[in-house]
mmCIF file of C-alpha atoms and ligand atoms in Angstrom:
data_model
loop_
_atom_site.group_PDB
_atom_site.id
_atom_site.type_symbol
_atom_site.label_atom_id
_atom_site.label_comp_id
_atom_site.label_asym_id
_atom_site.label_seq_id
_atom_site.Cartn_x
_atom_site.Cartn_y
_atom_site.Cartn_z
ATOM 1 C CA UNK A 744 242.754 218.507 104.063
ATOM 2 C CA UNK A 745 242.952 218.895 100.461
ATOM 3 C CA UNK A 746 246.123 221.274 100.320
ATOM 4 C CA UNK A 747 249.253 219.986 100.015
ATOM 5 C CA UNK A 748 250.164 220.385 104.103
ATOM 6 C CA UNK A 749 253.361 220.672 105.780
ATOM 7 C CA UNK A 750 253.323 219.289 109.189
ATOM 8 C CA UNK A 751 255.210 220.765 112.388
ATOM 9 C CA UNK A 752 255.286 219.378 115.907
ATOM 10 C CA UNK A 753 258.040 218.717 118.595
ATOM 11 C CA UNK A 754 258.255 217.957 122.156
ATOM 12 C CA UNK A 755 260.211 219.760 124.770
ATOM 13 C CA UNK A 756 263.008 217.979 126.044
ATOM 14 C CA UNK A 757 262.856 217.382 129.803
ATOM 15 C CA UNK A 758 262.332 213.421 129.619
ATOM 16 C CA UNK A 759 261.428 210.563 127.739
ATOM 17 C CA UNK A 760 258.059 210.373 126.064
ATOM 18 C CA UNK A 761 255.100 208.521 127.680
ATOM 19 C CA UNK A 762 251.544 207.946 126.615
ATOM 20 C CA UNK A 763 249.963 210.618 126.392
ATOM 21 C CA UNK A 764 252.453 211.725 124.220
ATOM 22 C CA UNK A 765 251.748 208.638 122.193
ATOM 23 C CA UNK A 766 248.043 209.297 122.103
ATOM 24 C CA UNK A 767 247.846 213.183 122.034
ATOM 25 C CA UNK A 768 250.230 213.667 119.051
ATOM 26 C CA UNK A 769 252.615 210.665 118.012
ATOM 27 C CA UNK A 770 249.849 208.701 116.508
ATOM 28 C CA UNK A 771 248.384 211.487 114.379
ATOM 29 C CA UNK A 772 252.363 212.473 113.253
ATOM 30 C CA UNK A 773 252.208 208.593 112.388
ATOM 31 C CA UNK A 774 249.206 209.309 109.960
ATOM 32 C CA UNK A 775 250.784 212.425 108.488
ATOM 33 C CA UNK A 776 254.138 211.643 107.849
ATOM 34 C CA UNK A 777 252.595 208.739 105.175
ATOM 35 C CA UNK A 778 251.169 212.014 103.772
ATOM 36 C CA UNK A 779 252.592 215.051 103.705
ATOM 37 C CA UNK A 780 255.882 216.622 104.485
ATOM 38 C CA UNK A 781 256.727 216.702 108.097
ATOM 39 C CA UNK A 782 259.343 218.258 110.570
ATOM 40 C CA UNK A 783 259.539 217.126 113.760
ATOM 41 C CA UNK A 784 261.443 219.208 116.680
ATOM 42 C CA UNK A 785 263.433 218.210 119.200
ATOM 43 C CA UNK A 786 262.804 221.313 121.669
ATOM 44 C CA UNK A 787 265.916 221.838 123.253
ATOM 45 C CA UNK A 788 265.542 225.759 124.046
ATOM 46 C CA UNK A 789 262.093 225.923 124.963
ATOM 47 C CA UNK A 790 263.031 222.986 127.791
ATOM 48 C CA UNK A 791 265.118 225.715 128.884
ATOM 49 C CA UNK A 792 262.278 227.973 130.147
ATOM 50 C CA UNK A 793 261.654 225.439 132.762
ATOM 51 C CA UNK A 794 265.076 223.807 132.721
ATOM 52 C CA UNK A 795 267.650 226.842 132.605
ATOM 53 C CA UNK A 796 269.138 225.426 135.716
ATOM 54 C CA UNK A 797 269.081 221.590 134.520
ATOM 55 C CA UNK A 798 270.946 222.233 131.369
ATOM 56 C CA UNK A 799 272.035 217.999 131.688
ATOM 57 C CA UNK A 800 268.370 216.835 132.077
ATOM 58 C CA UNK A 801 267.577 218.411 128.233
ATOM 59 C CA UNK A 802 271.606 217.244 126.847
ATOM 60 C CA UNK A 803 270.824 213.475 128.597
ATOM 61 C CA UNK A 804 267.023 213.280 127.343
ATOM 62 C CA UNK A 805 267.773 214.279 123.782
ATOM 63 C CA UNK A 806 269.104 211.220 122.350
ATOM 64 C CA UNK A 807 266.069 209.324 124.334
ATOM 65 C CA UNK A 808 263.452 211.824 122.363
ATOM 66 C CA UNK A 809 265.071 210.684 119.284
ATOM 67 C CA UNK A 810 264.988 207.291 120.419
ATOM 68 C CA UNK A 811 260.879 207.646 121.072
ATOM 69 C CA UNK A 812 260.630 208.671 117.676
ATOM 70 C CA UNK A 813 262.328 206.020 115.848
ATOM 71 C CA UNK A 814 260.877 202.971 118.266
ATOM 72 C CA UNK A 815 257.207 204.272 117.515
ATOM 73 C CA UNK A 816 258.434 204.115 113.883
ATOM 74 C CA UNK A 817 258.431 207.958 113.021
ATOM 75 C CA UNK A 818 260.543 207.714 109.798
ATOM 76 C CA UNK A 819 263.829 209.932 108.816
ATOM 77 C CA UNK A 820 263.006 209.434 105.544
ATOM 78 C CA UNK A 821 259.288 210.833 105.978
ATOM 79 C CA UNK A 822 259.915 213.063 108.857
ATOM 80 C CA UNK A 823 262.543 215.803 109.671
ATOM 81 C CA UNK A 824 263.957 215.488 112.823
ATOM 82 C CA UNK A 825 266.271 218.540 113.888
ATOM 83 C CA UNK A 826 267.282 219.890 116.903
ATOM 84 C CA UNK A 827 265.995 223.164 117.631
ATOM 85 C CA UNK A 828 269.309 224.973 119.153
ATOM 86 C CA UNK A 829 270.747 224.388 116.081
ATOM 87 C CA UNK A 830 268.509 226.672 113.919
ATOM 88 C CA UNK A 831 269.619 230.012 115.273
ATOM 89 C CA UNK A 832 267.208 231.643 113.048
ATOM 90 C CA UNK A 833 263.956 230.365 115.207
ATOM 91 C CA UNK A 834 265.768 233.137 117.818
ATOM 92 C CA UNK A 835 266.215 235.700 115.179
ATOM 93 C CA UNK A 836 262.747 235.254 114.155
ATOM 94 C CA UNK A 837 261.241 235.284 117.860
ATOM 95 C CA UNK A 838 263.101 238.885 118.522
ATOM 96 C CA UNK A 839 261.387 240.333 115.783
ATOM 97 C CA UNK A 840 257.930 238.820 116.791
ATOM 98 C CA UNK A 841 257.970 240.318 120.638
ATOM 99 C CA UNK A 842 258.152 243.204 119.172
ATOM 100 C CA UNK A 843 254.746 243.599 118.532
ATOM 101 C CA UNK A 844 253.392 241.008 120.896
ATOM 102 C CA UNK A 845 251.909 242.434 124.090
ATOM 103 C CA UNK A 846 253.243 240.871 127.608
ATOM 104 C CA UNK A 847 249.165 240.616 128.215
ATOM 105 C CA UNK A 848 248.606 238.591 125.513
ATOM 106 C CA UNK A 849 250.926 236.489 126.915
ATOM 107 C CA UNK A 850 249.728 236.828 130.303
ATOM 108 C CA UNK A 851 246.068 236.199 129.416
ATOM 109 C CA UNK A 852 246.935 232.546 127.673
ATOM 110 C CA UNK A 853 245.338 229.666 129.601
ATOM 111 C CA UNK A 854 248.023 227.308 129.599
ATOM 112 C CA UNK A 855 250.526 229.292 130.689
ATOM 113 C CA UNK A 856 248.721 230.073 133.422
ATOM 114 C CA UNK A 857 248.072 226.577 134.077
ATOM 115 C CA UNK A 858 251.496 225.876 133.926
ATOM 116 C CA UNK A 859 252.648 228.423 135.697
ATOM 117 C CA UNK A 860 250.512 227.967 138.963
ATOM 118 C CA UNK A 861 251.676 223.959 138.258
ATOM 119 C CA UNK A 862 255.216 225.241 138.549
ATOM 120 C CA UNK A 863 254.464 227.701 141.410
ATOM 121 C CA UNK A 864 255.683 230.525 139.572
ATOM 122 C CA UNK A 865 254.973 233.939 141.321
ATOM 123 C CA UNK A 866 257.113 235.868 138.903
ATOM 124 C CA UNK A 867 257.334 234.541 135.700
ATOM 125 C CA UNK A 868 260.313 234.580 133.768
ATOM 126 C CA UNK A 869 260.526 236.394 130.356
ATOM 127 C CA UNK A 870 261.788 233.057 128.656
ATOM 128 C CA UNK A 871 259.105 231.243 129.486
ATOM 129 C CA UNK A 872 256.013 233.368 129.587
ATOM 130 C CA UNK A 873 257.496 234.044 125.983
ATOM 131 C CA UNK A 874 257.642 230.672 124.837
ATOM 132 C CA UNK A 875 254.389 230.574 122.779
ATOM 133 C CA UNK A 876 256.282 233.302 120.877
ATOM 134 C CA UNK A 877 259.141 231.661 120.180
ATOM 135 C CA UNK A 878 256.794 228.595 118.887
ATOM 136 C CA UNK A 879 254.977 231.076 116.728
ATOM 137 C CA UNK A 880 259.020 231.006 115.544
ATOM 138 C CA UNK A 881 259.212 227.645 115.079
ATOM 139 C CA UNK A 882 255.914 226.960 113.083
ATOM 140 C CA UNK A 883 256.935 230.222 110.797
ATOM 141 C CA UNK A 884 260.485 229.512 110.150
ATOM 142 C CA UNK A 885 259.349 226.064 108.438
ATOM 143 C CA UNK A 886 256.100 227.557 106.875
ATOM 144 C CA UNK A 887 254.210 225.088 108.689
ATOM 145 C CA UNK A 888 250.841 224.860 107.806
ATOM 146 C CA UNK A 889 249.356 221.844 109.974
ATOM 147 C CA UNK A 890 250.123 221.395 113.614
ATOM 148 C CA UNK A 891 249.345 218.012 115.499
ATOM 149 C CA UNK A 892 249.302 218.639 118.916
ATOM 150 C CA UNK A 893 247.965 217.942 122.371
ATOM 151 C CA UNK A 894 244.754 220.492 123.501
ATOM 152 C CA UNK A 895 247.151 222.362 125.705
ATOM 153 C CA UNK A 896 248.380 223.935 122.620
ATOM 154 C CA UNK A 897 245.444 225.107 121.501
ATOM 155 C CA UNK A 898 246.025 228.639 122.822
ATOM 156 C CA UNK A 899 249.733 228.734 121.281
ATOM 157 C CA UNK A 900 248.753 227.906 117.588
ATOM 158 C CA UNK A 901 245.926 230.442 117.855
ATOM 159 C CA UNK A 902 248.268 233.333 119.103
ATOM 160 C CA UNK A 903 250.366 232.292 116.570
ATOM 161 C CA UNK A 904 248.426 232.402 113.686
ATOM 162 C CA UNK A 905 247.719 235.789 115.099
ATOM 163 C CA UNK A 906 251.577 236.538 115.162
ATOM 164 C CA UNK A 907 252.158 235.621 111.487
ATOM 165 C CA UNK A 908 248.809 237.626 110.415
ATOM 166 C CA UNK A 909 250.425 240.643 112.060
ATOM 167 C CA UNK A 910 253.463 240.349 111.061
ATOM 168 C CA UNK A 911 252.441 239.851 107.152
ATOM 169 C CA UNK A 912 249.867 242.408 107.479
ATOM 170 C CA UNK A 913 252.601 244.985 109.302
ATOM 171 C CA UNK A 914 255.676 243.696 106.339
ATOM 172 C CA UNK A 915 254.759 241.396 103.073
ATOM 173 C CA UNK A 916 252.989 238.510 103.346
ATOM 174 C CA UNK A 917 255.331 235.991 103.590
ATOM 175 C CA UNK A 918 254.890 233.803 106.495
ATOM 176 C CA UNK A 919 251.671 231.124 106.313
ATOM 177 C CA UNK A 920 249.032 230.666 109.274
ATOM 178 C CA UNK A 921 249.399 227.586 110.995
ATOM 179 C CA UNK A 922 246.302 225.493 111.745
ATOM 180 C CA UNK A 923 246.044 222.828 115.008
ATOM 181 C CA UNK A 924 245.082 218.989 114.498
ATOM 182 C CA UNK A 925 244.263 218.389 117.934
ATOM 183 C CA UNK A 926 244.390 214.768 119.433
ATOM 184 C CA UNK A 927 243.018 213.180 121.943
ATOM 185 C CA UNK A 928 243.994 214.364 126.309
ATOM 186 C CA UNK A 929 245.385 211.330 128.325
ATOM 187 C CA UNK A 930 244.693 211.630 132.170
ATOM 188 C CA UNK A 931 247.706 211.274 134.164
ATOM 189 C CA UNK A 932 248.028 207.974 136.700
ATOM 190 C CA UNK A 933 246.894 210.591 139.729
ATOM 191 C CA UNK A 934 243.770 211.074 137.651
ATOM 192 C CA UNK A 935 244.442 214.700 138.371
ATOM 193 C CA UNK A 936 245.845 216.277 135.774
ATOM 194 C CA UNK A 937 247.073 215.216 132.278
ATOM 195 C CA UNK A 938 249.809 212.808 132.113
ATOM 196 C CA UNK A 939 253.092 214.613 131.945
ATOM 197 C CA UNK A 940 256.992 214.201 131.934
ATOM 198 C CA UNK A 941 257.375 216.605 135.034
ATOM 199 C CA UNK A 942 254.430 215.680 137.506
ATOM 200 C CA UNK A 943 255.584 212.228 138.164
ATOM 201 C CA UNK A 944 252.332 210.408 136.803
ATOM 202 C CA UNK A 945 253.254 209.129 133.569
ATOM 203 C CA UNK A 946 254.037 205.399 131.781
ATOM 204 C CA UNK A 947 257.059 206.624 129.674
ATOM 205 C CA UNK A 948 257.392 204.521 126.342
ATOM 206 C CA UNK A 949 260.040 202.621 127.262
ATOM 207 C CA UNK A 950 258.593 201.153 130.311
ATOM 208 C CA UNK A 951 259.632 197.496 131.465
ATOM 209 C CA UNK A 952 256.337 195.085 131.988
ATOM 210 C CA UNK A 953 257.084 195.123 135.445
ATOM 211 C CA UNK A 954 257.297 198.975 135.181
ATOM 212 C CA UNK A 955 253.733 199.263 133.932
ATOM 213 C CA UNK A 956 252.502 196.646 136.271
ATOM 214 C CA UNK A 957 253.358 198.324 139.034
ATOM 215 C CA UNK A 958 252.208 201.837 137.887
ATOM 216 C CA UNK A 959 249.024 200.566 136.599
ATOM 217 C CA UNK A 960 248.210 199.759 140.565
ATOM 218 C CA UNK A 961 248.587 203.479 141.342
ATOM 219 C CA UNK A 962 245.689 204.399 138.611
ATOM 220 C CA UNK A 963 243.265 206.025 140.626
ATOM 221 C CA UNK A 964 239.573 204.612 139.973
ATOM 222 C CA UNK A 965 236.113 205.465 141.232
ATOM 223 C CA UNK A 966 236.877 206.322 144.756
ATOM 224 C CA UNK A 967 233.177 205.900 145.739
ATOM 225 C CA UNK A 968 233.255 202.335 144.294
ATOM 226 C CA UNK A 969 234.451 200.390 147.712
ATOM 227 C CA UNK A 970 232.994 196.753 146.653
ATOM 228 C CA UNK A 971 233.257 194.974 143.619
ATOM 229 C CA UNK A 972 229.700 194.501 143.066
ATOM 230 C CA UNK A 973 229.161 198.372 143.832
ATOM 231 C CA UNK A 974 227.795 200.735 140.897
ATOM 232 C CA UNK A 975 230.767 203.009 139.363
ATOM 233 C CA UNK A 976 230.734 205.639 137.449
ATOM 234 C CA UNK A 977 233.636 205.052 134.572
ATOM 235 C CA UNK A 978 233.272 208.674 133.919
ATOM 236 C CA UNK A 979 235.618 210.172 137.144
ATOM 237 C CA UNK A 980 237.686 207.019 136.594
ATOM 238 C CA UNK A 981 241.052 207.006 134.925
ATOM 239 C CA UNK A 982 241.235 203.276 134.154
ATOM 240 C CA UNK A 983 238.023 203.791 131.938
ATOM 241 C CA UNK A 984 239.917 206.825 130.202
ATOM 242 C CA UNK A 985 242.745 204.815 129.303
ATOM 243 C CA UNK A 986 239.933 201.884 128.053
ATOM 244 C CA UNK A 987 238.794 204.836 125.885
ATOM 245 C CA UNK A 988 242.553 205.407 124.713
ATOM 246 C CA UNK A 989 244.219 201.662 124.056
ATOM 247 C CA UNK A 990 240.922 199.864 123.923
ATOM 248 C CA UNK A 991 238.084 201.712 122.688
ATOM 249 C CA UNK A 992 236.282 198.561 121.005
ATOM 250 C CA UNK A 993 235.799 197.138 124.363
ATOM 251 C CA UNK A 994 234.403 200.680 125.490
ATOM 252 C CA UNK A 995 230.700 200.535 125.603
ATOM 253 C CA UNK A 996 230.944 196.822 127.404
ATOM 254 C CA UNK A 997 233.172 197.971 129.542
ATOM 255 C CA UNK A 998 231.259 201.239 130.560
ATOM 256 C CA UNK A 999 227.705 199.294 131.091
ATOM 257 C CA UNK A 1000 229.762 196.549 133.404
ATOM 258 C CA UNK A 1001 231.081 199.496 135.514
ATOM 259 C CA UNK A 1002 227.950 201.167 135.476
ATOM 260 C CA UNK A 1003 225.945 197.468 136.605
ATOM 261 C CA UNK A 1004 228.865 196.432 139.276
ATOM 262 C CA UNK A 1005 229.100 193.179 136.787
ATOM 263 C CA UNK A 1006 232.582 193.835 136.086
ATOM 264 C CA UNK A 1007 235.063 194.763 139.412
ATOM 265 C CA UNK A 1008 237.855 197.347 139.032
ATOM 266 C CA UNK A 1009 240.611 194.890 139.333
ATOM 267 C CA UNK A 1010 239.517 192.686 136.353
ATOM 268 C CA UNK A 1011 239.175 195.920 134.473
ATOM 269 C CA UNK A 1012 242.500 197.486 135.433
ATOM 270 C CA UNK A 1013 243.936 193.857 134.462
ATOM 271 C CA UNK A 1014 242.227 194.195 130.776
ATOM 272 C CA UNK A 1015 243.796 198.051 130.034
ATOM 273 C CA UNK A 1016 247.172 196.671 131.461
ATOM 274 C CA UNK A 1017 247.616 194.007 128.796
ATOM 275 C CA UNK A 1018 246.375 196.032 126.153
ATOM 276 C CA UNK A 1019 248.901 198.826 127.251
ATOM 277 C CA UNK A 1020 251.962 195.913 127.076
ATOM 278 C CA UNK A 1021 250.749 195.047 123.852
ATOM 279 C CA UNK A 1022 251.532 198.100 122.373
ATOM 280 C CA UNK A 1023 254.420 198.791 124.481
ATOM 281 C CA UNK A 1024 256.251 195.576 123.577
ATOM 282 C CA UNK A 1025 257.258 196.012 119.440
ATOM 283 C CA UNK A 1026 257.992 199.492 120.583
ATOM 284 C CA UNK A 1027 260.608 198.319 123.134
ATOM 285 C CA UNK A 1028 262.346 195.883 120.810
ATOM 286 C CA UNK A 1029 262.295 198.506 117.831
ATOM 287 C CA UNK A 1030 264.397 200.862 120.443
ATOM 288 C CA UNK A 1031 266.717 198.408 122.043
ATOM 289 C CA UNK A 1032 267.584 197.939 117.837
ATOM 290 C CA UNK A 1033 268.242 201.699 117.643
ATOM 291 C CA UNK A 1034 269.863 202.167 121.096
ATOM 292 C CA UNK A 1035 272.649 199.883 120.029
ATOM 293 C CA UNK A 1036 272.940 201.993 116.916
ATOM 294 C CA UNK A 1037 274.130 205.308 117.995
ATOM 295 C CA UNK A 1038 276.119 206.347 114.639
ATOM 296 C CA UNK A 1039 272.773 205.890 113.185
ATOM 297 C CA UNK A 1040 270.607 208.308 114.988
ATOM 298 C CA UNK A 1041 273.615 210.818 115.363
ATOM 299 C CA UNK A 1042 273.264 211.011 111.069
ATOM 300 C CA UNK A 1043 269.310 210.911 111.248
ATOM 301 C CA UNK A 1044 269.504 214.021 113.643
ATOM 302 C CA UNK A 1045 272.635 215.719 111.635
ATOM 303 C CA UNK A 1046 270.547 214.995 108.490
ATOM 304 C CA UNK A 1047 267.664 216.298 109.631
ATOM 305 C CA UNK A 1048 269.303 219.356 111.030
ATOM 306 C CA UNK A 1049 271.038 220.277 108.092
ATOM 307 C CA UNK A 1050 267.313 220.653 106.091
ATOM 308 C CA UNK A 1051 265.743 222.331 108.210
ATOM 309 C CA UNK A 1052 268.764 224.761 108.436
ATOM 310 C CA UNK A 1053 268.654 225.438 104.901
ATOM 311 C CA UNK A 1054 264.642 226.252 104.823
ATOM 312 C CA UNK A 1055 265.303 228.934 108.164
ATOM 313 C CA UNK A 1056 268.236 230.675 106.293
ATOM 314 C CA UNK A 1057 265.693 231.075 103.368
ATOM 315 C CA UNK A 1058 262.495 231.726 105.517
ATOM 316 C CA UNK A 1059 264.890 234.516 106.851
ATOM 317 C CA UNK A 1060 266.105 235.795 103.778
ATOM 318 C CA UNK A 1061 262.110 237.024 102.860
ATOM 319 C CA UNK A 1062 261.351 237.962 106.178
ATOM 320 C CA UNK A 1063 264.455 240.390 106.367
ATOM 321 C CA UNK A 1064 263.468 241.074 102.868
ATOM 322 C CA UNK A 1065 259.669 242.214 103.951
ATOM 323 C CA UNK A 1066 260.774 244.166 106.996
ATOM 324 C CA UNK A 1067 263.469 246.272 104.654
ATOM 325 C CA UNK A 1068 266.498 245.629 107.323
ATOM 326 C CA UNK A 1069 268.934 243.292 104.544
ATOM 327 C CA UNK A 1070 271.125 246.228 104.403
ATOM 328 C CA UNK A 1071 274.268 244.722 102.980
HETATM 329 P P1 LIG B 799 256.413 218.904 130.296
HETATM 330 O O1 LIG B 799 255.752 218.406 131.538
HETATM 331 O O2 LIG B 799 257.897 219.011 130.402
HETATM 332 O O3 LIG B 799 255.770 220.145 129.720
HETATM 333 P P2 LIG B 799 254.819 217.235 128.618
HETATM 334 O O4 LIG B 799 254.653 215.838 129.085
HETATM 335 O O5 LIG B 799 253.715 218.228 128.824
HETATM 336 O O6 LIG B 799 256.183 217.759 129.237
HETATM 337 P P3 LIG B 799 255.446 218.416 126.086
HETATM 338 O O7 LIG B 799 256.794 218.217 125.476
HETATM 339 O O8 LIG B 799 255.148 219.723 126.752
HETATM 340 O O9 LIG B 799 255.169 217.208 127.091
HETATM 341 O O10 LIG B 799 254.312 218.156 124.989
HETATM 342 C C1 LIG B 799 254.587 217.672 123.677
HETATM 343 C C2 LIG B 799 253.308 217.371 122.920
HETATM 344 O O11 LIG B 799 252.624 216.261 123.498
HETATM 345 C C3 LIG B 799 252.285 218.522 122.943
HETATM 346 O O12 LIG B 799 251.634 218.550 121.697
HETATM 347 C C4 LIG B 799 251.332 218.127 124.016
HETATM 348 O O13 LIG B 799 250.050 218.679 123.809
HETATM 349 C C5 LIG B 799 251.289 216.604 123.850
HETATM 350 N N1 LIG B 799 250.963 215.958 125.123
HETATM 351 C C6 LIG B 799 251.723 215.963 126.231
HETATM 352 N N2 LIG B 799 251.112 215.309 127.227
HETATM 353 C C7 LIG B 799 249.924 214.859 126.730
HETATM 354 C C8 LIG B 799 248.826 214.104 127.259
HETATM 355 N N3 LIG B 799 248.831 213.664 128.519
HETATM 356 N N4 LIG B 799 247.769 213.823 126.470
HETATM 357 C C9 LIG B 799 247.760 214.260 125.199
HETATM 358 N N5 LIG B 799 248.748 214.982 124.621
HETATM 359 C C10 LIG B 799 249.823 215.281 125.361
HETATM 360 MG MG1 LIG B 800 254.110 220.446 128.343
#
């Protein structure tokens, strides 16, 4: 990374942020905003796709997003926080991109077809089996170059790095290919799936001790390990994931214990549970400053708004520009 990078990411608005969140992106956006330039969205419209019909869940949450931010220590002055909604040009931008994107492209993407059989969708709707597109949007409109992201985008940033090639290959070259920084996947508390706002298996950030306590007990572990002394295998067991996540110095003791029956799952649930409060607990008392500071965040988010409008209306200019259709 020798380039001078500018850094996009953003998190759809449908709930508070949790730990996965924290491990998959927020802790690489914590690297790279003591580097390089970095915008950080508050996804208001693409919570939509899922959430057309819960317009209050995404106006309630988006304050508590912000909120997330600031308690991790994400800082206004080093990153742009905006609020997507409020760039009209990120639609502007997606029209002219479905133009030449195919509905199979779309169609053929593996996480929207993950998410889609998650969500039970038969039918899809356009909005959201559209929404990498409107992404491709969002990391074009900023001329972002470096996106940090979970491994479920994976798919997106290659489509649209594919979007921007077209599109400067059909116009001018004016838009820049963005490139993924993937972090790390955190299992959800069902061991199922990854953890996630919407399937009800997450520790959100702002979680009470008590909270995490008592979701910690749910954390599914080796189901074939009945007795203490019993051999496990820390590989099909989410407690040992989350050892890999908040405690990986304690890893390969932690593994061969498992592995022996030397160490039982309770004592090893007990160990990942206090190192999860530890990092919970400055992030809780950095938010309960900001949450009685409302003024504050409202300016952080108008701020941070009012940049990122001004880089769209210019981003737009050239791209009107390229495609010939500034007639006045
Ligand atoms: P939703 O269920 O509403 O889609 P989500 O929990 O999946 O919410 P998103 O807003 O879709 O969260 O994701 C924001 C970013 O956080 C993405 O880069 C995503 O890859 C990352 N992320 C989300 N969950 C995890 C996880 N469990 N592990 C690692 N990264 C994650
Ligand atoms: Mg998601």
């Amino acid at each position: 990374m020798s380039i001078q990078e500018r850094v996009l990411t953003g998190d759809r608005i449908t709930g508070k942020l949790h730990l996965g969140h924290y491990v998959g992106s927020l802790q690489n956006r914590l690297r790279l905003q003591e580097q390089y330039e970095t915008f950080i969205l508050l996804a208001d419209v693409q919570a939509l796709t899922t959430h057309f019909d819960k317009p209050k869940v995404i106006s309630d949450n988006l304050r508590n997003v912000a909120l997330d931010y600031l308690s991790v220590e994400l800082d206004p002055n080093k990153s742009t926080i905006y609020i997507q909604s409020m760039i009209p040009e990120i639609a502007e931008l997606t029209v002219y991109f479905s133009m030449f994107v195919t509905v199979n492209s779309l169609r053929h993407n593996p996480t929207i077809k993950t998410e889609a059989m998650e969500r039970g969708y038969t039918d899809m709707y356009y909005g959201f089996l559209g929404y990498p597109v409107s992404q491709a949007a969002d990391m074009a409109i900023c001329k972002a170059t470096l996106i940090p992201v979970g491994e479920d985008q994976i798919p997106h940033i290659e489509h649209a790095r594919k979007i921007v090639r077209r599109f400067n290959d059909l116009y001018a070259p004016v838009l820049v290919e963005p490139k993924a920084l993937v972090g790390q996947r955190l299992e959800g508390l069902d061991g199922n799936s990854k953890m996630s706002k919407s399937m009800g298996n997450a520790i959100f950030l702002d979680s009470s001790p008590e909270e995490v306590q008592q979701q910690m007990k749910r954390a599914k572990t080796d189901p074939g390990r009945v007795h203490k002394h019993d051999p496990g295998n820390p590989d099909i067991c989410t407690i040992y994931a989350y050892h890999e996540a908040f405690r990986p110095d304690e890893c390969s003791e932690i593994r061969e214990g498992c592995k022996r029956g030397t160490i039982g799952c309770a004592a090893c649930k007990q160990q990942v549970t206090a190192a999860i409060h530890e990092l919970l607990e400055p992030i809780r008392e950095k938010r309960s400053y900001y949450e009685q500071r409302p003024d504050v965040i409202n300016e952080i988010l108008a701020e941070g708004t009012k940049r990122t409008q001004k880089i769209a209306k210019s981003t737009m200019d050239e791209v009107r520009e390229a495609m010939g259709i500034n007639y006045l």
